[in-house]
């Protein structure tokens, strides 16, 4: 049974932003580098279960995988292990992995069948699925889990709908919300959920995760603590990513460098665009932390907003990349 469920999980459509060499977070059987966080969360659920958790941190470090791992342990019932692990043949875990568990609702950006791509936002129509889900009865009073991946993808209407659901959730219901940039979360949502900060992974943990996925662990070098970044480097866009990283590690004051970065991102029909933008955003965040200035933080948040506008309204990607480079150059000059 469990083997059939796992096979079905690999056959379904991928979540937004899933890489070709990446396991579905709901089907993942291992999580690396977050043992202390898991032990703390397991103790919380044993003592006083929270109504909501915001799993925050950089992209690609296992936040969604952790959310599904917690969900599997909760709906399975019984004592919770310190790492939320379950036997490999656990029926509830298999149903969660297949996306078919009746007590787990996962909300992500929806697929647009007309445009053959995922929508750019997690919409209010998607979030409204919470109402019938929370209104249904649960046999035996088991846990219900709502997973949002990610809060960053919600528009204003969707955020307000989530807020309403968080205000008075039914008993034994928990919201597990992934956030890549917690500074952009509505204060009203943050006040109703506990923030769990996940740190970038150590090189050894990334190498172990890559080996588990059947990828050469050597790609852990230069991954900036992100398994996703390592998987990108190991994929078809690896050469472009390495070239972009080399540029971003140097000074960004010369406009010629800006245009070289844009050319790397947009070459071959823009296959490396998302990966290069992720790298540039990470570089911007690192420089903002280094300068410790309010201007750096504002530049990062402005860039996050502009990235969303580019995606939603199909704006000029080259202009956006050049603007990112200009922001990086200004922080370099201020350092």
Short mmCIF file of C-alpha atoms in Angstrom, two decimals:
data_model
loop_
_atom_site.label_atom_id
_atom_site.label_comp_id
_atom_site.label_asym_id
_atom_site.label_seq_id
_atom_site.Cartn_x
_atom_site.Cartn_y
_atom_site.Cartn_z
CA UNK A 1 0.00 0.00 0.00
CA UNK A 2 2.65 2.52 1.05
CA UNK A 3 4.75 1.73 -2.06
CA UNK A 4 1.74 2.39 -4.32
CA UNK A 5 0.99 5.65 -2.55
CA UNK A 6 4.59 6.82 -2.94
CA UNK A 7 4.52 5.98 -6.65
CA UNK A 8 1.32 7.99 -7.04
CA UNK A 9 2.92 10.94 -5.23
CA UNK A 10 5.75 11.07 -7.75
CA UNK A 11 3.27 10.99 -10.66
CA UNK A 12 1.21 14.05 -9.71
CA UNK A 13 1.91 17.56 -10.96
CA UNK A 14 4.74 19.30 -9.11
CA UNK A 15 4.32 22.20 -6.75
CA UNK A 16 5.30 25.70 -7.92
CA UNK A 17 9.06 26.27 -8.14
CA UNK A 18 9.85 22.54 -7.89
CA UNK A 19 13.10 21.64 -9.62
CA UNK A 20 13.44 18.65 -11.89
CA UNK A 21 15.90 16.95 -9.52
CA UNK A 22 13.97 17.77 -6.36
CA UNK A 23 11.63 15.53 -4.33
CA UNK A 24 8.10 16.74 -3.63
CA UNK A 25 8.16 18.19 -0.09
CA UNK A 26 5.11 16.15 0.86
CA UNK A 27 6.81 12.96 -0.36
CA UNK A 28 10.20 13.61 1.25
CA UNK A 29 11.26 10.99 3.78
CA UNK A 30 14.22 12.82 5.30
CA UNK A 31 15.05 16.30 6.55
CA UNK A 32 18.61 17.41 7.20
CA UNK A 33 20.07 20.07 9.46
CA UNK A 34 17.07 20.95 11.62
CA UNK A 35 17.19 18.36 14.42
CA UNK A 36 17.25 20.95 17.21
CA UNK A 37 14.30 22.85 15.73
CA UNK A 38 12.30 19.63 15.35
CA UNK A 39 13.02 18.57 18.93
CA UNK A 40 11.87 21.96 20.23
CA UNK A 41 8.68 21.83 18.15
CA UNK A 42 7.92 18.26 19.23
CA UNK A 43 8.18 19.38 22.86
CA UNK A 44 5.81 22.28 22.14
CA UNK A 45 3.18 19.99 20.67
CA UNK A 46 3.49 17.63 23.63
CA UNK A 47 3.06 20.47 26.17
CA UNK A 48 0.82 23.13 24.62
CA UNK A 49 0.10 22.67 20.89
CA UNK A 50 0.25 25.98 18.97
CA UNK A 51 -2.58 27.05 16.68
CA UNK A 52 -0.15 28.29 14.08
CA UNK A 53 3.53 28.20 13.15
CA UNK A 54 5.37 30.40 10.67
CA UNK A 55 8.33 28.42 9.36
CA UNK A 56 10.63 31.20 8.18
CA UNK A 57 13.99 31.25 6.46
CA UNK A 58 15.75 31.38 3.09
CA UNK A 59 14.49 29.38 0.14
CA UNK A 60 15.58 25.80 -0.23
CA UNK A 61 16.45 24.88 3.35
CA UNK A 62 13.55 22.48 4.03
CA UNK A 63 10.71 24.65 5.37
CA UNK A 64 7.98 22.97 3.31
CA UNK A 65 9.44 19.54 4.00
CA UNK A 66 9.33 20.29 7.74
CA UNK A 67 5.69 21.42 7.46
CA UNK A 68 4.67 18.14 5.82
CA UNK A 69 6.77 16.15 8.28
CA UNK A 70 4.92 17.75 11.19
CA UNK A 71 1.58 17.22 9.45
CA UNK A 72 2.24 13.51 8.94
CA UNK A 73 3.11 12.99 12.60
CA UNK A 74 0.06 14.90 13.82
CA UNK A 75 -2.56 13.16 11.68
CA UNK A 76 -1.01 9.76 12.39
CA UNK A 77 -1.84 10.19 16.08
CA UNK A 78 0.03 8.65 18.96
CA UNK A 79 3.23 9.91 20.61
CA UNK A 80 5.27 12.37 18.53
CA UNK A 81 8.93 11.52 18.01
CA UNK A 82 11.51 14.24 18.60
CA UNK A 83 12.15 14.39 14.83
CA UNK A 84 8.49 13.79 13.84
CA UNK A 85 9.53 10.52 12.17
CA UNK A 86 7.10 7.68 11.41
CA UNK A 87 7.50 4.07 10.23
CA UNK A 88 8.00 3.92 6.44
CA UNK A 89 4.75 1.98 5.96
CA UNK A 90 2.58 4.39 7.99
CA UNK A 91 -0.75 4.76 6.18
CA UNK A 92 -1.38 8.38 7.19
CA UNK A 93 2.09 9.43 6.06
CA UNK A 94 1.47 7.73 2.71
CA UNK A 95 -1.83 9.57 2.25
CA UNK A 96 -0.18 12.92 3.03
CA UNK A 97 2.60 12.11 0.56
CA UNK A 98 0.00 11.45 -2.14
CA UNK A 99 -1.88 14.67 -1.40
CA UNK A 100 -4.97 12.66 -0.48
CA UNK A 101 -5.21 12.84 3.31
CA UNK A 102 -8.67 14.14 4.31
CA UNK A 103 -7.30 16.01 7.33
CA UNK A 104 -4.48 17.86 5.58
CA UNK A 105 -5.17 20.86 3.33
CA UNK A 106 -2.19 22.20 1.38
CA UNK A 107 -2.52 25.62 -0.27
CA UNK A 108 -0.06 26.77 -2.93
CA UNK A 109 -0.20 28.91 -6.04
CA UNK A 110 -2.77 27.22 -8.32
CA UNK A 111 -2.10 25.79 -11.76
CA UNK A 112 -3.45 27.81 -14.69
CA UNK A 113 -4.62 25.20 -17.26
CA UNK A 114 -5.03 27.80 -20.00
CA UNK A 115 -1.52 29.29 -19.71
CA UNK A 116 0.06 25.95 -18.73
CA UNK A 117 1.88 27.42 -15.76
CA UNK A 118 1.38 28.20 -12.10
CA UNK A 119 -0.28 31.48 -11.24
CA UNK A 120 1.90 34.19 -9.77
CA UNK A 121 -0.14 34.53 -6.57
CA UNK A 122 -1.85 32.39 -3.99
CA UNK A 123 -5.34 33.74 -4.57
CA UNK A 124 -8.31 34.26 -2.29
CA UNK A 125 -10.30 31.68 -4.29
CA UNK A 126 -7.69 29.08 -3.35
CA UNK A 127 -7.64 30.14 0.29
CA UNK A 128 -11.44 29.89 0.54
CA UNK A 129 -11.03 26.09 0.47
CA UNK A 130 -10.24 26.48 4.18
CA UNK A 131 -13.91 27.16 5.05
CA UNK A 132 -15.38 23.74 4.11
CA UNK A 133 -12.20 22.02 5.30
CA UNK A 134 -12.47 23.46 8.80
CA UNK A 135 -16.23 22.95 8.84
CA UNK A 136 -16.03 19.22 8.23
CA UNK A 137 -16.15 16.80 11.14
CA UNK A 138 -13.09 14.71 11.96
CA UNK A 139 -13.76 11.12 13.06
CA UNK A 140 -12.17 10.44 16.41
CA UNK A 141 -11.19 14.07 16.94
CA UNK A 142 -7.89 13.78 15.13
CA UNK A 143 -5.68 16.70 14.12
CA UNK A 144 -6.43 18.87 11.11
CA UNK A 145 -3.53 20.64 9.40
CA UNK A 146 -3.52 23.56 6.97
CA UNK A 147 -0.23 24.07 5.10
CA UNK A 148 0.41 27.36 3.29
CA UNK A 149 3.36 27.45 0.93
CA UNK A 150 4.09 30.29 0.97
CA UNK A 151 2.79 33.34 2.80
CA UNK A 152 4.96 35.43 0.47
CA UNK A 153 2.80 34.36 -2.48
CA UNK A 154 -0.52 35.63 -1.08
CA UNK A 155 -2.24 38.74 -2.33
CA UNK A 156 -3.98 41.08 0.13
CA UNK A 157 -7.39 39.40 -0.15
CA UNK A 158 -5.90 35.96 0.45
CA UNK A 159 -3.99 37.26 3.49
CA UNK A 160 -7.19 38.64 4.98
CA UNK A 161 -8.96 35.33 4.41
CA UNK A 162 -6.15 33.51 6.22
CA UNK A 163 -6.39 35.99 9.07
CA UNK A 164 -10.09 35.23 9.53
CA UNK A 165 -9.39 31.50 9.65
CA UNK A 166 -6.61 32.03 12.21
CA UNK A 167 -8.82 34.06 14.54
CA UNK A 168 -11.05 31.16 15.67
CA UNK A 169 -9.74 27.82 14.42
CA UNK A 170 -11.50 24.62 15.53
CA UNK A 171 -9.90 22.56 18.27
CA UNK A 172 -6.94 20.37 17.27
CA UNK A 173 -6.28 22.43 14.15
CA UNK A 174 -2.88 23.85 13.31
CA UNK A 175 -1.71 26.19 10.55
CA UNK A 176 1.80 25.53 9.23
CA UNK A 177 2.84 28.54 7.14
CA UNK A 178 6.03 28.76 5.09
CA UNK A 179 7.62 32.21 4.74
CA UNK A 180 10.73 33.15 2.77
CA UNK A 181 10.68 36.81 3.86
CA UNK A 182 8.99 37.07 7.28
CA UNK A 183 9.43 40.84 7.32
CA UNK A 184 6.65 41.12 4.74
CA UNK A 185 4.06 39.15 6.74
CA UNK A 186 1.08 41.11 8.02
CA UNK A 187 1.58 41.93 11.73
CA UNK A 188 -1.93 40.61 12.42
CA UNK A 189 -0.96 37.19 11.06
CA UNK A 190 2.35 37.17 12.93
CA UNK A 191 0.53 37.94 16.17
CA UNK A 192 -1.56 34.77 15.80
CA UNK A 193 1.25 32.33 15.05
CA UNK A 194 4.63 31.46 16.53
CA UNK A 195 7.60 32.38 14.37
CA UNK A 196 10.11 29.55 13.91
CA UNK A 197 13.34 30.80 12.35
CA UNK A 198 15.19 28.15 10.32
CA UNK A 199 18.82 28.86 9.53
CA UNK A 200 20.76 28.09 6.34
CA UNK A 201 22.23 24.60 6.39
CA UNK A 202 25.80 23.63 7.06
CA UNK A 203 27.81 22.20 4.17
CA UNK A 204 27.80 18.68 5.62
CA UNK A 205 24.00 18.71 5.90
CA UNK A 206 23.61 19.90 2.31
CA UNK A 207 26.03 17.22 1.10
CA UNK A 208 24.03 14.58 3.00
CA UNK A 209 20.77 15.86 1.52
CA UNK A 210 22.22 15.79 -2.00
CA UNK A 211 23.53 12.26 -1.53
CA UNK A 212 20.08 11.22 -0.29
CA UNK A 213 18.60 12.64 -3.51
CA UNK A 214 21.17 10.88 -5.67
CA UNK A 215 23.08 14.07 -6.52
CA UNK A 216 26.83 14.56 -6.19
CA UNK A 217 27.50 16.00 -2.72
CA UNK A 218 30.28 18.18 -4.16
CA UNK A 219 27.60 20.62 -5.31
CA UNK A 220 27.20 21.63 -1.66
CA UNK A 221 30.17 23.98 -2.14
CA UNK A 222 29.01 27.53 -2.74
CA UNK A 223 25.34 26.73 -2.10
CA UNK A 224 24.96 29.43 0.60
CA UNK A 225 23.22 27.00 2.94
CA UNK A 226 20.43 26.08 0.51
CA UNK A 227 19.75 22.61 -0.86
CA UNK A 228 17.72 24.26 -3.61
CA UNK A 229 20.71 26.35 -4.68
CA UNK A 230 22.86 23.21 -4.76
CA UNK A 231 20.26 21.40 -6.88
CA UNK A 232 20.13 24.33 -9.28
CA UNK A 233 23.92 24.24 -9.60
CA UNK A 234 23.72 20.51 -10.30
CA UNK A 235 21.04 20.99 -12.97
CA UNK A 236 21.02 22.20 -16.54
CA UNK A 237 21.52 25.83 -15.46
CA UNK A 238 24.56 25.03 -13.34
CA UNK A 239 27.10 26.85 -15.53
CA UNK A 240 24.98 30.00 -15.59
CA UNK A 241 24.50 29.89 -11.83
CA UNK A 242 28.22 29.54 -11.18
CA UNK A 243 29.00 32.45 -13.51
CA UNK A 244 26.35 34.62 -11.84
CA UNK A 245 27.61 33.75 -8.36
CA UNK A 246 31.14 34.75 -9.34
CA UNK A 247 29.92 38.16 -10.51
CA UNK A 248 27.79 38.73 -7.40
CA UNK A 249 30.67 37.90 -5.07
CA UNK A 250 32.65 40.82 -6.51
CA UNK A 251 32.00 44.55 -6.56
CA UNK A 252 28.91 45.54 -8.52
CA UNK A 253 29.81 49.16 -9.26
CA UNK A 254 30.44 48.79 -13.01
CA UNK A 255 27.36 48.90 -15.29
CA UNK A 256 29.11 46.44 -17.59
CA UNK A 257 28.87 43.88 -14.79
CA UNK A 258 25.16 44.54 -14.49
CA UNK A 259 24.60 43.80 -18.16
CA UNK A 260 26.71 40.64 -17.96
CA UNK A 261 24.54 39.37 -15.10
CA UNK A 262 21.35 40.17 -17.02
CA UNK A 263 22.71 38.38 -20.10
CA UNK A 264 23.45 35.26 -18.02
CA UNK A 265 19.95 35.26 -16.53
CA UNK A 266 18.13 35.79 -19.81
CA UNK A 267 20.25 33.60 -22.08
CA UNK A 268 18.60 30.50 -23.60
CA UNK A 269 15.06 31.83 -23.21
CA UNK A 270 15.61 32.79 -19.59
CA UNK A 271 16.06 29.24 -18.27
CA UNK A 272 18.34 30.50 -15.47
CA UNK A 273 16.36 33.64 -14.66
CA UNK A 274 14.77 32.48 -11.39
CA UNK A 275 18.02 30.97 -10.12
CA UNK A 276 20.03 34.11 -10.90
CA UNK A 277 17.40 36.37 -9.30
CA UNK A 278 17.46 34.16 -6.19
CA UNK A 279 21.23 34.60 -6.03
CA UNK A 280 20.99 38.37 -6.53
CA UNK A 281 18.31 38.65 -3.83
CA UNK A 282 20.47 36.61 -1.44
CA UNK A 283 23.42 38.90 -2.22
CA UNK A 284 21.27 41.96 -1.57
CA UNK A 285 20.12 40.55 1.77
CA UNK A 286 23.71 39.71 2.77
CA UNK A 287 24.92 43.21 1.91
CA UNK A 288 21.99 44.76 3.80
CA UNK A 289 22.92 42.74 6.89
CA UNK A 290 26.56 43.72 6.52
CA UNK A 291 25.87 47.44 6.31
CA UNK A 292 23.28 47.25 9.09
CA UNK A 293 21.46 50.21 7.59
CA UNK A 294 17.77 50.84 7.22
CA UNK A 295 18.42 51.73 3.59
CA UNK A 296 19.71 48.21 2.94
CA UNK A 297 16.65 46.60 4.49
CA UNK A 298 14.35 48.89 2.51
CA UNK A 299 16.24 48.10 -0.70
CA UNK A 300 15.72 44.39 -0.10
CA UNK A 301 12.00 44.74 0.63
CA UNK A 302 11.55 47.02 -2.38
CA UNK A 303 13.25 44.41 -4.56
CA UNK A 304 10.95 41.68 -3.23
CA UNK A 305 7.92 43.76 -4.14
CA UNK A 306 9.29 44.61 -7.57
CA UNK A 307 10.01 40.95 -8.26
CA UNK A 308 6.37 40.13 -7.61
CA UNK A 309 5.20 42.96 -9.88
CA UNK A 310 7.45 41.72 -12.67
CA UNK A 311 5.94 38.24 -12.35
CA UNK A 312 2.33 39.36 -12.07
CA UNK A 313 2.31 41.97 -14.84
CA UNK A 314 4.96 40.38 -17.08
CA UNK A 315 7.19 43.46 -16.85
CA UNK A 316 10.69 43.88 -18.29
CA UNK A 317 12.93 41.31 -16.59
CA UNK A 318 16.13 42.92 -17.86
CA UNK A 319 15.16 46.27 -16.35
CA UNK A 320 14.39 44.55 -13.05
CA UNK A 321 17.78 42.79 -13.03
CA UNK A 322 19.61 46.02 -13.80
CA UNK A 323 17.74 47.71 -10.95
CA UNK A 324 18.81 44.90 -8.61
CA UNK A 325 22.41 45.41 -9.67
CA UNK A 326 22.15 49.14 -9.06
CA UNK A 327 20.85 48.48 -5.54
CA UNK A 328 23.77 46.10 -4.94
CA UNK A 329 26.23 48.73 -6.21
CA UNK A 330 24.79 51.36 -3.86
CA UNK A 331 25.22 49.05 -0.88
CA UNK A 332 28.77 48.23 -1.99
CA UNK A 333 29.54 51.94 -2.11
CA UNK A 334 28.07 52.45 1.37
CA UNK A 335 30.05 49.56 2.91
#
